[in-house]
Amino acid sequence: MENIKKVVTLVYGCQMSERDAETLTEITRGFGYTPSDDLETADLVIVNTCCVRESAENKILGKIGELKKLKERNSHVKIAITGCMVQQPGALDRLTKRAPHVDIWAGTHNLHDFSALLHRVEQGGKVAEVWQVPKATLEVIPLAVKGKLQANVNIMYGCNNFCSYCIVPHVRGRERSRKPEEILQEIEGLVQSGCREVTLLGQNVNSYGKEFSPAYDFADLLHQVDQIKGLLRIRFITSHPKDLSDKLIRTVAEGEKLCEHFHLPIQSGSNQILERMNRKYTREYYLSRVQKIHELIPNASITTDIIVGFPGESEEDFEQTLAMMKEAHYSQAFTFMYSKRSGTLAAKMEDQIPLDLKKRRLQKLMSVQNLESLEWRQNMIGKRFEVLVEGPSKTNPTRLTGRTRGNELVVFKANLDTIGTLLTVKIKEAGSWTVVGEVEGF
Ligand code: SAM
Ligand code: SF4
């Protein structure tokens, strides 16, 4: 019987990390590997890592420990640890000492050269390589996985913003935009293989193309992607509030497939904290952007990221964050406790907030946002929404799930052959995270 080699890819972190993991899996196909979920029968395990918060790193270290036991049971399995955690300055030394059972170590900048590393390991031996700077030409490995309804598409890499708490610019390098024609070609290929929704990815999509001459910006790119036939929906993340232009909001308002959803991280509602975070906007400017979105797109949905317990955050600063949640009417918020990241400016700041206070603030913030999210969804009751049908619900397989253009999750009953199509769903019930709807005539 032919021996089929299996690769299991585990991913931690954001959509960029997911997209990188897809690239790695795609590279292994060239070596005869088939993707699998079963660790026990795997020939290669790839762990693509995240280091944005300490909690993610701790989980990954736990997983690397478990993989040591897997290797004791199954000595031929190869283990690759890749991505942001490995790219951190000084991390490779620490990690290789801690986990000698790992066969391949690779940072974010040399992921796209993974085939060279895998080739060396297939010959026997171990490799550890972390490039200090990226080589842009190697970064694009298009994917066209058959039948995949949704796909993430990188439009740019890196970040120039250096928010004082954030490790991302330290592990993903400076901002660089992909050429529009490459992006359009990749999306056309995805559509031909069945993809109906793309999410354009960048740490700050609003600064896409800043280096281009003649001028060509993110709104121009969105406009061109909107013309691609066969594509049903376009999403994008993340929008830095300081660079959100009127032109971009207008483009979304006028676009056909451009979903009316802005992920606009506020991080804190206090000007004092925003300044210490190096976010380069005030709460007043942020609210003026929210107002502009609602003026041009009255039904737009806005989501956000918030950090509590940033160094020096007083009770009053925190109250301003709570007030912001009510003023901005977010449909959803991703809330985090500040996590000290070595090498960032904030890690050296005085007045670090004790863990129990961070926990209390996070609980309070989550309870305020849960009510806001519930109110947002209760307002959907009785209205009709366009939903892209994604597949059976994970919690109730007799129902299907999909998302509105505003990215709200909807559960409903419909035929399985509607998967991949747009349906109109009337909302009947609402919770903080999902709404339940009905397809007329079903
Ligand atoms: N580029 C995006 C932006 O500007 O919003 C997000 C990148 S980051 C991977 C996602 C979120 O993680 C951030 O918006 C922030 O709220 C959170 N985050 C980043 N560093 C953090 C830290 N040190 N502690 C807690 N949360 C953090
Ligand atoms: Fe991190 Fe700020 Fe860049 Fe987002 S914009 S990746 S939060 S430094």
mmCIF file of N, CA, C and O and ligand atoms in Angstrom, residues 52 158-170 172 175 202-204 238-242 265 267 277-279 305 307, ligand 2:
data_model
loop_
_atom_site.group_PDB
_atom_site.id
_atom_site.type_symbol
_atom_site.label_atom_id
_atom_site.label_comp_id
_atom_site.label_asym_id
_atom_site.label_seq_id
_atom_site.Cartn_x
_atom_site.Cartn_y
_atom_site.Cartn_z
ATOM 1 N N VAL A 52 1.301 37.842 20.687
ATOM 2 C CA VAL A 52 0.682 39.134 20.997
ATOM 3 C C VAL A 52 0.425 39.288 22.498
ATOM 4 O O VAL A 52 0.547 40.366 23.050
ATOM 5 N N GLY A 158 3.462 43.556 7.662
ATOM 6 C CA GLY A 158 4.164 44.415 8.599
ATOM 7 C C GLY A 158 3.339 45.574 9.125
ATOM 8 O O GLY A 158 2.154 45.716 8.817
ATOM 9 N N CYS A 159 3.983 46.405 9.935
ATOM 10 C CA CYS A 159 3.295 47.549 10.549
ATOM 11 C C CYS A 159 4.314 48.616 10.913
ATOM 12 O O CYS A 159 5.412 48.299 11.378
ATOM 13 N N ASN A 160 3.941 49.876 10.694
ATOM 14 C CA ASN A 160 4.838 50.994 11.015
ATOM 15 C C ASN A 160 4.392 51.759 12.248
ATOM 16 O O ASN A 160 4.958 52.790 12.563
ATOM 17 N N ASN A 161 3.330 51.311 12.901
ATOM 18 C CA ASN A 161 2.698 52.184 13.895
ATOM 19 C C ASN A 161 3.336 52.157 15.284
ATOM 20 O O ASN A 161 3.237 53.130 16.018
ATOM 21 N N PHE A 162 3.927 51.066 15.642
ATOM 22 C CA PHE A 162 4.587 50.969 16.952
ATOM 23 C C PHE A 162 3.717 51.473 18.093
ATOM 24 O O PHE A 162 4.129 52.333 18.869
ATOM 25 N N CYS A 163 2.513 50.939 18.196
ATOM 26 C CA CYS A 163 1.711 51.187 19.396
ATOM 27 C C CYS A 163 2.569 50.659 20.551
ATOM 28 O O CYS A 163 3.197 49.599 20.410
ATOM 29 N N SER A 164 2.592 51.398 21.664
ATOM 30 C CA SER A 164 3.639 51.118 22.652
ATOM 31 C C SER A 164 3.507 49.757 23.337
ATOM 32 O O SER A 164 4.453 49.275 23.935
ATOM 33 N N TYR A 165 2.319 49.136 23.259
ATOM 34 C CA TYR A 165 2.101 47.841 23.907
ATOM 35 C C TYR A 165 2.391 46.667 22.983
ATOM 36 O O TYR A 165 2.413 45.517 23.411
ATOM 37 N N CYS A 166 2.583 46.923 21.689
ATOM 38 C CA CYS A 166 2.409 45.867 20.682
ATOM 39 C C CYS A 166 3.722 45.292 20.134
ATOM 40 O O CYS A 166 4.631 46.015 19.736
ATOM 41 N N ILE A 167 3.780 43.982 20.057
ATOM 42 C CA ILE A 167 4.970 43.269 19.589
ATOM 43 C C ILE A 167 4.971 43.115 18.059
ATOM 44 O O ILE A 167 6.013 42.818 17.456
ATOM 45 N N VAL A 168 3.795 43.330 17.439
ATOM 46 C CA VAL A 168 3.661 43.010 16.002
ATOM 47 C C VAL A 168 4.741 43.666 15.118
ATOM 48 O O VAL A 168 5.384 42.979 14.321
ATOM 49 N N PRO A 169 4.991 44.988 15.233
ATOM 50 C CA PRO A 169 6.017 45.570 14.360
ATOM 51 C C PRO A 169 7.403 44.945 14.581
ATOM 52 O O PRO A 169 8.230 44.941 13.680
ATOM 53 N N HIS A 170 7.623 44.403 15.790
ATOM 54 C CA HIS A 170 8.926 43.799 16.107
ATOM 55 C C HIS A 170 9.077 42.415 15.481
ATOM 56 O O HIS A 170 10.190 41.933 15.317
ATOM 57 N N ARG A 172 6.946 41.345 12.691
ATOM 58 C CA ARG A 172 6.453 41.287 11.302
ATOM 59 C C ARG A 172 7.084 42.349 10.412
ATOM 60 O O ARG A 172 6.752 42.451 9.233
ATOM 61 N N GLU A 175 5.996 48.063 7.187
ATOM 62 C CA GLU A 175 4.859 47.940 6.275
ATOM 63 C C GLU A 175 5.305 47.809 4.814
ATOM 64 O O GLU A 175 6.173 48.575 4.381
ATOM 65 N N GLY A 202 -4.522 43.215 6.555
ATOM 66 C CA GLY A 202 -3.346 44.051 6.786
ATOM 67 C C GLY A 202 -3.414 44.537 8.222
ATOM 68 O O GLY A 202 -4.515 44.648 8.780
ATOM 69 N N GLN A 203 -2.285 44.825 8.845
ATOM 70 C CA GLN A 203 -2.334 45.356 10.226
ATOM 71 C C GLN A 203 -3.002 46.720 10.240
ATOM 72 O O GLN A 203 -3.622 47.108 11.218
ATOM 73 N N ASN A 204 -2.858 47.462 9.143
ATOM 74 C CA ASN A 204 -3.569 48.736 8.996
ATOM 75 C C ASN A 204 -3.885 48.924 7.506
ATOM 76 O O ASN A 204 -3.127 49.563 6.777
ATOM 77 N N THR A 238 -7.312 45.225 9.331
ATOM 78 C CA THR A 238 -7.929 46.075 10.341
ATOM 79 C C THR A 238 -7.796 47.525 9.915
ATOM 80 O O THR A 238 -6.786 47.902 9.321
ATOM 81 N N SER A 239 -8.769 48.352 10.299
ATOM 82 C CA SER A 239 -8.723 49.774 9.985
ATOM 83 C C SER A 239 -8.154 50.537 11.174
ATOM 84 O O SER A 239 -8.743 50.508 12.251
ATOM 85 N N HIS A 240 -7.022 51.192 10.996
ATOM 86 C CA HIS A 240 -6.535 52.054 12.079
ATOM 87 C C HIS A 240 -7.325 53.357 12.014
ATOM 88 O O HIS A 240 -7.377 53.992 10.955
ATOM 89 N N PRO A 241 -7.950 53.783 13.127
ATOM 90 C CA PRO A 241 -8.814 54.980 13.088
ATOM 91 C C PRO A 241 -8.098 56.222 12.560
ATOM 92 O O PRO A 241 -8.712 57.047 11.878
ATOM 93 N N LYS A 242 -6.801 56.355 12.827
ATOM 94 C CA LYS A 242 -6.105 57.587 12.420
ATOM 95 C C LYS A 242 -6.052 57.723 10.894
ATOM 96 O O LYS A 242 -5.928 58.822 10.383
ATOM 97 N N PRO A 265 -10.422 49.375 15.916
ATOM 98 C CA PRO A 265 -9.998 49.250 17.318
ATOM 99 C C PRO A 265 -9.785 50.607 17.998
ATOM 100 O O PRO A 265 -9.034 51.434 17.491
ATOM 101 N N GLN A 267 -9.016 50.701 21.489
ATOM 102 C CA GLN A 267 -8.000 50.325 22.505
ATOM 103 C C GLN A 267 -8.263 50.952 23.865
ATOM 104 O O GLN A 267 -8.180 50.285 24.873
ATOM 105 N N MET A 277 -0.286 55.055 24.633
ATOM 106 C CA MET A 277 -0.297 53.881 23.732
ATOM 107 C C MET A 277 0.293 54.218 22.361
ATOM 108 O O MET A 277 0.459 53.335 21.529
ATOM 109 N N ASN A 278 0.512 55.507 22.101
ATOM 110 C CA ASN A 278 1.007 55.967 20.794
ATOM 111 C C ASN A 278 0.017 55.665 19.663
ATOM 112 O O ASN A 278 0.403 55.261 18.570
ATOM 113 N N ARG A 279 -1.283 55.856 19.946
ATOM 114 C CA ARG A 279 -2.301 55.532 18.937
ATOM 115 C C ARG A 279 -2.518 56.692 17.941
ATOM 116 O O ARG A 279 -3.138 56.517 16.904
ATOM 117 N N ASP A 305 -11.457 46.603 19.268
ATOM 118 C CA ASP A 305 -10.582 45.905 20.222
ATOM 119 C C ASP A 305 -10.316 46.886 21.373
ATOM 120 O O ASP A 305 -10.112 48.087 21.125
ATOM 121 N N ILE A 307 -8.126 47.280 25.220
ATOM 122 C CA ILE A 307 -7.187 46.745 26.211
ATOM 123 C C ILE A 307 -7.484 47.405 27.555
ATOM 124 O O ILE A 307 -7.568 48.637 27.624
HETATM 125 FE FE1 SF4 B 2 0.124 46.549 16.733
HETATM 126 FE FE2 SF4 B 2 -0.631 49.084 16.560
HETATM 127 FE FE3 SF4 B 2 0.504 47.905 14.447
HETATM 128 FE FE4 SF4 B 2 -1.969 47.200 15.209
HETATM 129 S S1 SF4 B 2 -1.338 49.207 14.461
HETATM 130 S S2 SF4 B 2 -0.277 45.833 14.685
HETATM 131 S S3 SF4 B 2 -1.871 47.376 17.413
HETATM 132 S S4 SF4 B 2 1.481 48.337 16.397
#
